PDB file of C-alpha atoms and ligand atoms in Angstrom:
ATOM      1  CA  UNK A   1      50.516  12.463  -5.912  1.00 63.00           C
ATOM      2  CA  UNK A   2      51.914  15.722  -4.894  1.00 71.00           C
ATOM      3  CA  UNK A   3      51.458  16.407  -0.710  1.00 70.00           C
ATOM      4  CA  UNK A   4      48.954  19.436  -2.214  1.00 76.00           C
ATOM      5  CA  UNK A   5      46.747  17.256  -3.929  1.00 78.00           C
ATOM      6  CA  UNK A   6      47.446  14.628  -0.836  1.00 77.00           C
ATOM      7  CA  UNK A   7      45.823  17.313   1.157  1.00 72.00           C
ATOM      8  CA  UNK A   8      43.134  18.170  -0.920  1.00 75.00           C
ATOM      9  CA  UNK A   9      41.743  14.358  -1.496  1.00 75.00           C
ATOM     10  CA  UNK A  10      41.981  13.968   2.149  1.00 68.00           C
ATOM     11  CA  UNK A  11      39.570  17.483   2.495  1.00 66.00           C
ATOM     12  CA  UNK A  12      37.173  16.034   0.129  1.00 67.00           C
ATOM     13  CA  UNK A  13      36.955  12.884   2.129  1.00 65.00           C
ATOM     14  CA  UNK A  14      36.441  14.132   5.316  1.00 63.00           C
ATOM     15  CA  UNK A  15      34.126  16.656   3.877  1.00 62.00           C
ATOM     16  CA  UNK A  16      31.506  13.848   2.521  1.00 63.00           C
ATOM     17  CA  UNK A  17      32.628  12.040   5.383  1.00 61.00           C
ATOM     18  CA  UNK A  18      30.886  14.798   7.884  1.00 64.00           C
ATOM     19  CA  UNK A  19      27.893  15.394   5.021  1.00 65.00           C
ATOM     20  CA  UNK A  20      27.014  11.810   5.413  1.00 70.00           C
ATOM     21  CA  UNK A  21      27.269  12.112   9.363  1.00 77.00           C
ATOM     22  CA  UNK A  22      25.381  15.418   9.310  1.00 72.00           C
ATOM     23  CA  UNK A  23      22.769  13.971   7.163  1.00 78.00           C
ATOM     24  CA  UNK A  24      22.583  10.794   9.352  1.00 86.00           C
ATOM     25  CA  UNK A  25      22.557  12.947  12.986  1.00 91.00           C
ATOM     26  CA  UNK A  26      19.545  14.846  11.347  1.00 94.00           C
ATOM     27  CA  UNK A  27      17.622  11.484  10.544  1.00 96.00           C
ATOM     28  CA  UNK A  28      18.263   9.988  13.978  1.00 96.00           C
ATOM     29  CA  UNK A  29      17.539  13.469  16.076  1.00 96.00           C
ATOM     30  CA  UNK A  30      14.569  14.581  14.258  1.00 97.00           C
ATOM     31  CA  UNK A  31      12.602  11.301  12.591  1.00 97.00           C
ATOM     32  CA  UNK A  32      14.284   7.924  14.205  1.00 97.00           C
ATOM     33  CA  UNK A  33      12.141   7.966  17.113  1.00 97.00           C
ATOM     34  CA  UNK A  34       9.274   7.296  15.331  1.00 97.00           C
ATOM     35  CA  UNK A  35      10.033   5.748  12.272  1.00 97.00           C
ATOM     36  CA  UNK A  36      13.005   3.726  13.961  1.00 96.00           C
ATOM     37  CA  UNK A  37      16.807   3.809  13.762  1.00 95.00           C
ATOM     38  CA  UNK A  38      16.737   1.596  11.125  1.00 95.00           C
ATOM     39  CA  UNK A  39      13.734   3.358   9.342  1.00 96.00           C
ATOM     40  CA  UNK A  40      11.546   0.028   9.082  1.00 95.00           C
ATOM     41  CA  UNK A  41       8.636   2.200  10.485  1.00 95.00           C
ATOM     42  CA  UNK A  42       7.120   1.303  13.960  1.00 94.00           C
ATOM     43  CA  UNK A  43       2.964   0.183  13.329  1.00 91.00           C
ATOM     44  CA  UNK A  44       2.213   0.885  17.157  1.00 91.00           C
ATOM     45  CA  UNK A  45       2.965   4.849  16.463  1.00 94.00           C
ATOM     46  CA  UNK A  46       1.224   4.737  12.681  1.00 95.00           C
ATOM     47  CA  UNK A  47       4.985   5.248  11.446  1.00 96.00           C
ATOM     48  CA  UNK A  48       5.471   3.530   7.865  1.00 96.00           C
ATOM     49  CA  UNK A  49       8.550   2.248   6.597  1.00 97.00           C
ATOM     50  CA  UNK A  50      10.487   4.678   4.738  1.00 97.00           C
ATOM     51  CA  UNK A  51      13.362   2.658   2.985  1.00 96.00           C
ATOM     52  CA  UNK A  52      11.528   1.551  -0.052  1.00 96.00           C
ATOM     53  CA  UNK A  53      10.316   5.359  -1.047  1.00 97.00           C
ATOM     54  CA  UNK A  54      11.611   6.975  -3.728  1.00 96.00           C
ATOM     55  CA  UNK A  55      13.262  10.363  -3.178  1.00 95.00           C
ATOM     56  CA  UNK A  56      10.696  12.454  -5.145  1.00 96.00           C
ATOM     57  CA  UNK A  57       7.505  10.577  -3.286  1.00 97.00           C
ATOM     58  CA  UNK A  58       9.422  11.690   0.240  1.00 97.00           C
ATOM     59  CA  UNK A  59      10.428  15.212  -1.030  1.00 96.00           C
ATOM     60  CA  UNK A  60       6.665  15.482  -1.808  1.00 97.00           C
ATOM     61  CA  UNK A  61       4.575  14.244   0.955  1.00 97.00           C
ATOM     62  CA  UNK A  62       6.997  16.061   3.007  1.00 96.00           C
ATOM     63  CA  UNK A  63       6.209  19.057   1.397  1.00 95.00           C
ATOM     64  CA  UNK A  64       3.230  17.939   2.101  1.00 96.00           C
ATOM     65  CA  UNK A  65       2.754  17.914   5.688  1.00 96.00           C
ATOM     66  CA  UNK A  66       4.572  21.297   6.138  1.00 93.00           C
ATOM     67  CA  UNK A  67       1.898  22.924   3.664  1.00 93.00           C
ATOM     68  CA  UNK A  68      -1.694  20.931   5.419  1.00 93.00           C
ATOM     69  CA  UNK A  69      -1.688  19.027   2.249  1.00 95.00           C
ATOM     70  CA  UNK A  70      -2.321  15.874   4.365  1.00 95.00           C
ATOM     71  CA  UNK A  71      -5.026  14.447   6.538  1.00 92.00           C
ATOM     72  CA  UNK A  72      -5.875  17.348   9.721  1.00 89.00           C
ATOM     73  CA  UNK A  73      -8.032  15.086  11.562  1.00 93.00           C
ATOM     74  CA  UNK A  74      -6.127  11.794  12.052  1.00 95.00           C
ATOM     75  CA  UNK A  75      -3.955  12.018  15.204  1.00 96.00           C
ATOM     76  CA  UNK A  76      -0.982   9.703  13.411  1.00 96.00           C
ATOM     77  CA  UNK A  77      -1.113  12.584  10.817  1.00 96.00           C
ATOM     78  CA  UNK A  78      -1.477  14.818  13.406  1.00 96.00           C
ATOM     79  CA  UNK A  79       1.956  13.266  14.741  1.00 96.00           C
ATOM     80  CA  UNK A  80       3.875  13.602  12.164  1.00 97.00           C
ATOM     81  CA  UNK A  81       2.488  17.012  10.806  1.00 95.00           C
ATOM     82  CA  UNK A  82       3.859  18.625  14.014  1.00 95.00           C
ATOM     83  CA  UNK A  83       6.732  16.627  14.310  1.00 95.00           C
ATOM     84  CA  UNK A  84       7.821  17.603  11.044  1.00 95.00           C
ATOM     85  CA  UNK A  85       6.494  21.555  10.438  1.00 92.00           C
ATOM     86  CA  UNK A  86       8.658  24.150  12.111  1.00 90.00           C
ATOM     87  CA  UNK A  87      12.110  21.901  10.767  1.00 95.00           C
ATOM     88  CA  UNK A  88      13.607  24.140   7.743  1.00 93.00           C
ATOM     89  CA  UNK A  89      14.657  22.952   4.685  1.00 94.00           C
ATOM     90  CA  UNK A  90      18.091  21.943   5.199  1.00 95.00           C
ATOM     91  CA  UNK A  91      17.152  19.669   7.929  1.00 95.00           C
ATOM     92  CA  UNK A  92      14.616  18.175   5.678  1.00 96.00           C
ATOM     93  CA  UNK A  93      16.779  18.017   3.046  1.00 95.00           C
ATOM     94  CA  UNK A  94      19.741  15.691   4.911  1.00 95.00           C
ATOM     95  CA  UNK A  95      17.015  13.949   7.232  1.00 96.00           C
ATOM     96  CA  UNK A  96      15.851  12.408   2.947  1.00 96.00           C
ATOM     97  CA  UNK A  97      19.641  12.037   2.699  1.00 95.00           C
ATOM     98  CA  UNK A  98      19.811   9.657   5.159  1.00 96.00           C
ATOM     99  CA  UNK A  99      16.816   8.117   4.705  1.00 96.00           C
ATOM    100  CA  UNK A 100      18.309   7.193   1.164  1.00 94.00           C
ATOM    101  CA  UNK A 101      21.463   5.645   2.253  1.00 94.00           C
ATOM    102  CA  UNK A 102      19.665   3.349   4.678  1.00 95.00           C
ATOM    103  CA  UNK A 103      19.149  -0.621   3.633  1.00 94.00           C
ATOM    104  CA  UNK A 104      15.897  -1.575   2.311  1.00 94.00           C
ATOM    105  CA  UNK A 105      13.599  -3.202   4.594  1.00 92.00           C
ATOM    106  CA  UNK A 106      10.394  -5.425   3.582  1.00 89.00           C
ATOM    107  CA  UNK A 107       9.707  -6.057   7.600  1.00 83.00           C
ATOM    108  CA  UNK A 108       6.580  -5.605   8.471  1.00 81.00           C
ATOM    109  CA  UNK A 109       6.792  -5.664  12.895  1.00 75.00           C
ATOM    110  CA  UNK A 110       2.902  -6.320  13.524  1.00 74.00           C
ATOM    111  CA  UNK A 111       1.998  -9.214  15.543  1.00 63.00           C
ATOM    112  CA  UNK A 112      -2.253  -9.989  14.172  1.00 70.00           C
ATOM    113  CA  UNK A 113      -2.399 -11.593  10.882  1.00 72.00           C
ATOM    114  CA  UNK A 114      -4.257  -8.757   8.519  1.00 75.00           C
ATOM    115  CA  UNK A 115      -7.905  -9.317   8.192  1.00 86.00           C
ATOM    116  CA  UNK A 116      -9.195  -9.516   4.535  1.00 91.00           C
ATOM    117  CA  UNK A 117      -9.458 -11.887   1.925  1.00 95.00           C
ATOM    118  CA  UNK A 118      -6.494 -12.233   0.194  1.00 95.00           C
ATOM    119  CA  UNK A 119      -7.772 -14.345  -2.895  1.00 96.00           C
ATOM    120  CA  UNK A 120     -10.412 -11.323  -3.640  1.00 97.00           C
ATOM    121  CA  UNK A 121      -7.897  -8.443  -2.562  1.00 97.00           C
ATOM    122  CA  UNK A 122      -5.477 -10.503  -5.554  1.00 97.00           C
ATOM    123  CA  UNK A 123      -7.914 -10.008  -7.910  1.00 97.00           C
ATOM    124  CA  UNK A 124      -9.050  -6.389  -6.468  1.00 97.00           C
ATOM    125  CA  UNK A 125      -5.475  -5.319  -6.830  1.00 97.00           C
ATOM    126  CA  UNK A 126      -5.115  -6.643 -10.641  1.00 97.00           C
ATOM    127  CA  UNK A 127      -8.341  -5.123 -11.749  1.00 96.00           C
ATOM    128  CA  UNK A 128      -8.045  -1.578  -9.889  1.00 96.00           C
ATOM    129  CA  UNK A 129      -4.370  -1.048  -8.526  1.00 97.00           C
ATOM    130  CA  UNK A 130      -1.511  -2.753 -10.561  1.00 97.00           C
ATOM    131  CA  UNK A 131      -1.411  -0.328 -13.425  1.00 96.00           C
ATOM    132  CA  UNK A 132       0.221   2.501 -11.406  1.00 97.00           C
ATOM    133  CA  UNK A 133       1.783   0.293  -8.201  1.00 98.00           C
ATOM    134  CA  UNK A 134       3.021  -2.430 -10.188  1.00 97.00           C
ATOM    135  CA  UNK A 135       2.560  -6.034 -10.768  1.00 96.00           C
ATOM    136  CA  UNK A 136       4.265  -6.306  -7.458  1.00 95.00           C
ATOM    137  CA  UNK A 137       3.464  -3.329  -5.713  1.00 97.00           C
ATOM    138  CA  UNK A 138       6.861  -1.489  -6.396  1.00 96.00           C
ATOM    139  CA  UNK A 139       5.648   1.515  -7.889  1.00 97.00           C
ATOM    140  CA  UNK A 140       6.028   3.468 -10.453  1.00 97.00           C
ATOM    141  CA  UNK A 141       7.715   6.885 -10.213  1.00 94.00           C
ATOM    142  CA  UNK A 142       6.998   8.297 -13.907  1.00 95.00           C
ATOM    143  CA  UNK A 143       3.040   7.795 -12.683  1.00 96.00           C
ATOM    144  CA  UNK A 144       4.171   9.109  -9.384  1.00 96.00           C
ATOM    145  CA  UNK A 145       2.618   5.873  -7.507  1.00 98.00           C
ATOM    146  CA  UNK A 146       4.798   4.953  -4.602  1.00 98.00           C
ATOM    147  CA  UNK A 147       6.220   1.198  -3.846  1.00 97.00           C
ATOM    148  CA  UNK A 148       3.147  -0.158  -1.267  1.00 97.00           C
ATOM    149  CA  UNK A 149       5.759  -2.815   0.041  1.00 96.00           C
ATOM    150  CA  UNK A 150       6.790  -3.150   3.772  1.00 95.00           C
ATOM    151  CA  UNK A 151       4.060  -1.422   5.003  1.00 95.00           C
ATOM    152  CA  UNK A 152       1.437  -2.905   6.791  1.00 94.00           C
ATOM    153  CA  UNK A 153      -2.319  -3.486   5.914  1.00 95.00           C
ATOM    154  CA  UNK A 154      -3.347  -0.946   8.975  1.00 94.00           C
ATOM    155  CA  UNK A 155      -1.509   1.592   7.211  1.00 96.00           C
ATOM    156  CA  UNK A 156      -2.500   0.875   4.205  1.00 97.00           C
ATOM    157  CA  UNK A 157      -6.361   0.697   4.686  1.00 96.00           C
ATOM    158  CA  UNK A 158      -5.995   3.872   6.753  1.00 96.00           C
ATOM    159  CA  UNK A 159      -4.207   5.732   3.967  1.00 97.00           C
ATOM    160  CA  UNK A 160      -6.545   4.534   1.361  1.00 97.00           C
ATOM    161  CA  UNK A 161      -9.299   5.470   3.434  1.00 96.00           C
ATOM    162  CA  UNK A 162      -8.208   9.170   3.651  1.00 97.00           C
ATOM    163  CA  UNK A 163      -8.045   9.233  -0.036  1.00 97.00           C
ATOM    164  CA  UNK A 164     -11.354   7.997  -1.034  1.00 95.00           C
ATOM    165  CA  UNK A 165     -13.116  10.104   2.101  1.00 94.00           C
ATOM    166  CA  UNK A 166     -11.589  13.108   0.183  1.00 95.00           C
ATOM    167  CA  UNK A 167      -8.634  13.602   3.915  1.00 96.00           C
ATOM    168  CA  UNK A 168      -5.962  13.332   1.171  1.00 97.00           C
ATOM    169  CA  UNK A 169      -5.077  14.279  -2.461  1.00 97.00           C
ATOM    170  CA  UNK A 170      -7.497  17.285  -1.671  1.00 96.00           C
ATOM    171  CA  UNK A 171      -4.980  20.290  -2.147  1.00 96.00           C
ATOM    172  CA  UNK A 172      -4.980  22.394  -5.641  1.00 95.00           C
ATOM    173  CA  UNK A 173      -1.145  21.855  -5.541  1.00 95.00           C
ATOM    174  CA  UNK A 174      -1.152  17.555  -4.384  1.00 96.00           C
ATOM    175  CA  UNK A 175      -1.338  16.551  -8.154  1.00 96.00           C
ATOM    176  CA  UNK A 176      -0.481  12.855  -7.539  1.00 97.00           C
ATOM    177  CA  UNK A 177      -2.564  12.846  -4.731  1.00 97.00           C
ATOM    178  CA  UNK A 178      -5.523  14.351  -6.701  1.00 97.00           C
ATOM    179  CA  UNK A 179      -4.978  11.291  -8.947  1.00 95.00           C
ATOM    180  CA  UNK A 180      -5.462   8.717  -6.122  1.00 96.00           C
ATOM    181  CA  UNK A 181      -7.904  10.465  -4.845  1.00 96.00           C
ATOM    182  CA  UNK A 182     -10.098  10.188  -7.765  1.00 95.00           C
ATOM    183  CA  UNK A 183      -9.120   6.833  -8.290  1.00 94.00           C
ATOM    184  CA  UNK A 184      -9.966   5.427  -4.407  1.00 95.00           C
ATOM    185  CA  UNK A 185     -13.459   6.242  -5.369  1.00 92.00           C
ATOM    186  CA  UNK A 186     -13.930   3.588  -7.560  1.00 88.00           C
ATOM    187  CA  UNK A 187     -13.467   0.776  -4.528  1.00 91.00           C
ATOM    188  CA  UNK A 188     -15.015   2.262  -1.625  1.00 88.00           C
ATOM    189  CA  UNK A 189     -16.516  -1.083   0.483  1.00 92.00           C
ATOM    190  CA  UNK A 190     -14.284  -0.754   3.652  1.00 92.00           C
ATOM    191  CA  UNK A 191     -14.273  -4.606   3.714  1.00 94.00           C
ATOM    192  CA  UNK A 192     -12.680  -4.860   0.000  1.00 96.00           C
ATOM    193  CA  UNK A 193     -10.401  -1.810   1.398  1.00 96.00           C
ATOM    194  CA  UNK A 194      -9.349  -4.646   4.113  1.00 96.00           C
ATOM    195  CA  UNK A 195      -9.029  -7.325   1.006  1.00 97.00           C
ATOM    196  CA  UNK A 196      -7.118  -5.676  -0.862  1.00 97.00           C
ATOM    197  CA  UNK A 197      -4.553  -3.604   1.554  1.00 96.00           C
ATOM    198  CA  UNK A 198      -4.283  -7.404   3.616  1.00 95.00           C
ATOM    199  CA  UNK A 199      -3.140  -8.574  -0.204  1.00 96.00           C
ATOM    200  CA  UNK A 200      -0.812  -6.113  -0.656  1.00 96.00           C
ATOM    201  CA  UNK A 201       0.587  -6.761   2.858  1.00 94.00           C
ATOM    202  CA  UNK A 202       1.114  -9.893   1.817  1.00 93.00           C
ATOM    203  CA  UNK A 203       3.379  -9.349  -1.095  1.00 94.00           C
ATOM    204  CA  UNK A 204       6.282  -8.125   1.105  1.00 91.00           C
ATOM    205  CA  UNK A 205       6.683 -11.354   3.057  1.00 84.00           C
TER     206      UNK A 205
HETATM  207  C1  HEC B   1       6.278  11.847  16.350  1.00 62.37           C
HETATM  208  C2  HEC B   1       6.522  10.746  15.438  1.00 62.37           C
HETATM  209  C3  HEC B   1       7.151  11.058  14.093  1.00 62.37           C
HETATM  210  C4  HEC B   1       8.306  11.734  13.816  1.00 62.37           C
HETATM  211  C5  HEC B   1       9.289  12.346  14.806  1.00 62.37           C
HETATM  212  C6  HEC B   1       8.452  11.711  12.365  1.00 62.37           C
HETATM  213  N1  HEC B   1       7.408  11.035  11.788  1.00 62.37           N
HETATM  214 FE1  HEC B   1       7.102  10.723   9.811  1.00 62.37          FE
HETATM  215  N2  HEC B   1       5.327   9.856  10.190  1.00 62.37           N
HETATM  216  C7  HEC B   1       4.820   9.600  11.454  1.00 62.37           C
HETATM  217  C8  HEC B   1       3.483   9.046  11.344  1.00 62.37           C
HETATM  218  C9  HEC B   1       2.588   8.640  12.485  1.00 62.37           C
HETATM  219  C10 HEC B   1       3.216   8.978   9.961  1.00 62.37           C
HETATM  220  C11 HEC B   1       1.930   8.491   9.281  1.00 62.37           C
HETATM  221  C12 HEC B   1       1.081   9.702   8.985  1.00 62.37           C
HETATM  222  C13 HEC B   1      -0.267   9.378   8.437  1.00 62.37           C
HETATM  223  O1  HEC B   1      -0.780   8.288   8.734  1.00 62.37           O
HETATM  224  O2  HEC B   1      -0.828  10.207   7.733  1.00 62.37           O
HETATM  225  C14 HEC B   1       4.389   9.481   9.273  1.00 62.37           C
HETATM  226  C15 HEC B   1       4.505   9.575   7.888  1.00 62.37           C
HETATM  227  C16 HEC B   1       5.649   9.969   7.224  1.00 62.37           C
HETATM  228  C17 HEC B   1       5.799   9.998   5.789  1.00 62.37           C
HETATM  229  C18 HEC B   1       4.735   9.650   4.763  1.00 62.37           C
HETATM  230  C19 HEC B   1       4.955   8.280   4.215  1.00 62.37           C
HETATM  231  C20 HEC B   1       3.861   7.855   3.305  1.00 62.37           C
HETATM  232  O3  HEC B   1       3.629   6.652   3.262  1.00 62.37           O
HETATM  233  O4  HEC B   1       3.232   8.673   2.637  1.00 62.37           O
HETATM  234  C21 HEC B   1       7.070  10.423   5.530  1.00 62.37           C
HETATM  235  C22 HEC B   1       7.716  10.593   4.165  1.00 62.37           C
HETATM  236  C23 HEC B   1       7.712  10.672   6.812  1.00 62.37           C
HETATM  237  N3  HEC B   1       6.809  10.393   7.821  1.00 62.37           N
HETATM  238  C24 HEC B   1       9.022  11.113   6.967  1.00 62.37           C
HETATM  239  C25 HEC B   1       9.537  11.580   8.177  1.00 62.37           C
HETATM  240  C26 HEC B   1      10.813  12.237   8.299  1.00 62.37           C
HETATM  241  C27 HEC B   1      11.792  12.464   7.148  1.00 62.37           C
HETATM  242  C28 HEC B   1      10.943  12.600   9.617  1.00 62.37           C
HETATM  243  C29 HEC B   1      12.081  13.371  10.244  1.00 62.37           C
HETATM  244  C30 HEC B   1      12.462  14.625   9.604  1.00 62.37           C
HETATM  245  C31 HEC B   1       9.754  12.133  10.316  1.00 62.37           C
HETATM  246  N4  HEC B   1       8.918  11.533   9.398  1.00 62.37           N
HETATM  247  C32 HEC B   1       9.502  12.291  11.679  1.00 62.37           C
HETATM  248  C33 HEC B   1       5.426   9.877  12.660  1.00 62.37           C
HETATM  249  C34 HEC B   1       6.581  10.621  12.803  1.00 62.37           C
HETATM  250  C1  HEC B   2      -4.027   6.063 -11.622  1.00 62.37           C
HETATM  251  C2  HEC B   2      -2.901   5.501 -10.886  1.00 62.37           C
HETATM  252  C3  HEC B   2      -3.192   4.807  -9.562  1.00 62.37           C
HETATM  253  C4  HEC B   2      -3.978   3.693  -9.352  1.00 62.37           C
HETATM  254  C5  HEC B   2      -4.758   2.906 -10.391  1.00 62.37           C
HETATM  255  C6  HEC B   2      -3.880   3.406  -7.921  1.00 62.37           C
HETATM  256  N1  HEC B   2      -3.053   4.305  -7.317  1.00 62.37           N
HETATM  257 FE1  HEC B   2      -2.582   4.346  -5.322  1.00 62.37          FE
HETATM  258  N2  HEC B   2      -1.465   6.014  -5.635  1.00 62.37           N
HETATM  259  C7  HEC B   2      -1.261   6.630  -6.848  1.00 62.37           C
HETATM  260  C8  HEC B   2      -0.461   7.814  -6.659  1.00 62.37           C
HETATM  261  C9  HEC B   2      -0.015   8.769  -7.755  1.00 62.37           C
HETATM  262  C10 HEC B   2      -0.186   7.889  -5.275  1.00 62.37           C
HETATM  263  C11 HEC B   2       0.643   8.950  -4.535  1.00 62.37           C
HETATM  264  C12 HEC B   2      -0.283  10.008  -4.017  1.00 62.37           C
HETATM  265  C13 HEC B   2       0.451  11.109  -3.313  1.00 62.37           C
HETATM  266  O1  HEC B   2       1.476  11.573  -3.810  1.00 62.37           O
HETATM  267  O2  HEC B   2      -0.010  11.498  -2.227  1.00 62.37           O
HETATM  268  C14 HEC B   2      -0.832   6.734  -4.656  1.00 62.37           C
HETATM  269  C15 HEC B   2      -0.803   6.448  -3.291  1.00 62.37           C
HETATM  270  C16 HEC B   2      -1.373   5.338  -2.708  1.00 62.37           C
HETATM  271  C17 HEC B   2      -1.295   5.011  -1.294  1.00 62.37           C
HETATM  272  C18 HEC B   2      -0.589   5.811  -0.218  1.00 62.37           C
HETATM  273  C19 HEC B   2       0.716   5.131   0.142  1.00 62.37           C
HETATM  274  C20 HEC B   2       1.425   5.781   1.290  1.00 62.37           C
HETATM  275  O3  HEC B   2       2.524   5.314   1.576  1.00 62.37           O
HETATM  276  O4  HEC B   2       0.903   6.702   1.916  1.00 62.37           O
HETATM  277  C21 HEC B   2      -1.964   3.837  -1.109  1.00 62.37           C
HETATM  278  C22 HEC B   2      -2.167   3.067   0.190  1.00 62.37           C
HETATM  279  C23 HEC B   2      -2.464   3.427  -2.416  1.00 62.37           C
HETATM  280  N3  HEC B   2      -2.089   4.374  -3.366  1.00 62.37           N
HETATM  281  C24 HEC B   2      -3.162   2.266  -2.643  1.00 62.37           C
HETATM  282  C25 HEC B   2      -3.752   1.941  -3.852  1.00 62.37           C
HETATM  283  C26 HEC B   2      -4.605   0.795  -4.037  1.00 62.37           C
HETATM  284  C27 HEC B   2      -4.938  -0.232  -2.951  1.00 62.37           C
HETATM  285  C28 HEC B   2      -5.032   0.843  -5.327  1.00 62.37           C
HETATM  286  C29 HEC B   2      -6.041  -0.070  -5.990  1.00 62.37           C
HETATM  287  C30 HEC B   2      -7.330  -0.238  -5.326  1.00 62.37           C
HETATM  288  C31 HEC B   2      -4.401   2.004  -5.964  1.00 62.37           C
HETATM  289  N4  HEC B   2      -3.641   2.645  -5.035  1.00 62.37           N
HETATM  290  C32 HEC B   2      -4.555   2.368  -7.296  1.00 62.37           C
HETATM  291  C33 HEC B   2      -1.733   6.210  -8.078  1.00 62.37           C
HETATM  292  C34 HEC B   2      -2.615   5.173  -8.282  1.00 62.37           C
END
C-alpha cells in the first residue's frame, strides 16, 4: 500500500470510528436514562426494551411521538413524548444507530410474577395474535408487527389497552397502528388482555 492510500484507510477508520461514537454519545445522553445503558428497558419508568425492534418499527413510532401519533393521556407516554419531541432528526437518527448496534436482550427486570392465565393466553395468542407476531412472538416486519419479546406483561397489557380504547393507531397517517387498532377490538376482556400479554411474557424466558 502506498503511504497515500495508508492515509486514506486510516481516515476512513477513524471516521466510522467517531460515527459509531457519535451515534453511541447520542443514545446514552438523550435515551439511556430511561431505557438503560444497555437498552433492556427499565419497567419501574414504563421504558420497554428496545434491542429486539426492528429499525423501521423504531423509525416509526418515533415519528410517532414527535407528530401526537401516540397515547396523550398516559403519563409513561407522556414521558417519553417530551423526552423525545424538540430532538431533530439527526439526533434521532444516530440515537436508532446505536440502538441497532447494541446486543439483544430477552431480560425482563420485574420482580411479581405476571398475573393471567397462561394456558388460556396460549391459546388466546394462537387464535387472535400469531398470524402477524409470530409463532413465537418475533414479529413480522413485511406485516409491520413488531417482535413482543423482552418486554414485560405491564407493558404489554398497557399498550394493548391503548389500542383497543382507540389511545393508539388513531392517526390518519399510523397505518400499522390503524391495523392493530382494529384488530385489539376483537379481544377486549381486560382479564384475557392479562392472559394473553402474561403468555407472551412468558415466551422470552
Ligand atoms: C424520560 C424517559 C425516557 C427517555 C429519556 C426516552 N424514552 Fe423512550 N420511552 C419511555 C417510556 C416511558 C416509553 C413507553 C411509552 C408508552 O408507554 O407509550 C418509551 C417508549 C419508547 C419507544 C416505543 C417502543 C414501543 O414498544 O413501541 C421507543 C422506540 C423509544 N421509547 C425510543 C427512545 C429513544 C430512541 C430515546 C432517545 C432518543 C428515548 N426513547 C428516550 C421513556 C423514555
Ligand atoms: C393483523 C395483524 C396483527 C394481529 C393479528 C395482531 N397484531 Fe399486534 N400489532 C400489529 C401491528 C402492525 C403493530 C404495530 C403498530 C404500530 O406500528 O403502532 C402491532 C403492535 C402491537 C403491540 C405494541 C407493541 C409495542 O411494543 O408497543 C402489542 C402489545 C400487540 N401488537 C399485541 C398483540 C396481541 C396481544 C395480539 C393478539 C391478541 C395482536 N397484537 C394481534 C399487528 C397485529
Amino acid at each position: 500500500m502506498k503511504l497515500s492510500q495508508k492515509l486514506a484507510a486510516l481516515l476512513l477508520a477513524i471516521s466510522a470510528l467517531s460515527a459509531t461514537s457519535l451515534a453511541d454519545d447520542a443514545y446514552q445522553t438523550h435515551c439511556a436514562s430511561c431505557h438503560g445503558a444497555s437498552g433492556a428497558g427499565n419497567p419501574s419508568l414504563g421504558a420497554p426494551n428496545l434491542t429486539l425492534f426492528s429499525n423501521a418499527y423504531l423509525e416509526r413510532q418515533l415519528r410517532g411521538f414527535q407528530e401526537g401519533w401516540r397515547d396523550t393521556t398516559d403519563p409513561y407516554t407522556q414521558s417519553m413524548s417530551a423526552a423525545v419531541g424538540a430532538l431533530d432528526a439527526g439526533v434521532v437518527a444516530e440515537a436508532l444507530l446505536a440502538i441497532d448496534q447494541l446486543p439483544d436482550s430477552r431480560e425482563i427486570s420485574v420482580a411479581k410474577a405476571a398475573a393471567g392465565d397462561t394456558d388460556r393466553g396460549a391459546d388466546l395468542y394462537t387464535a387472535y395474535c400469531g398470524a402477524c407476531h409470530g409463532t413465537n412472538a418475533g414479529g413480522n416486519d413485511a406485516l409491520g408487527a413488531p417482535s413482543l419479546l423482552g418486554l414485560d406483561a405491564d407493558y404489554l397489557a398497557r399498550q394493548y389497552r391503548h389500542f383497543s380504547e382507540g389511545r393508539r393507531g388513531f392517526h390518519a397517517d399510523d397505518r400499522y397502528g390503524k391495523q392493530m387498532n382494529r384488530l385489539s377490538r376483537s379481544l377486549k376482556d381486560p382479564s384475557l388482555i392479562d392472559d394473553v400479554s402474561a403468555y407472551v411474557a412468558q415466551l422470552s424466558q
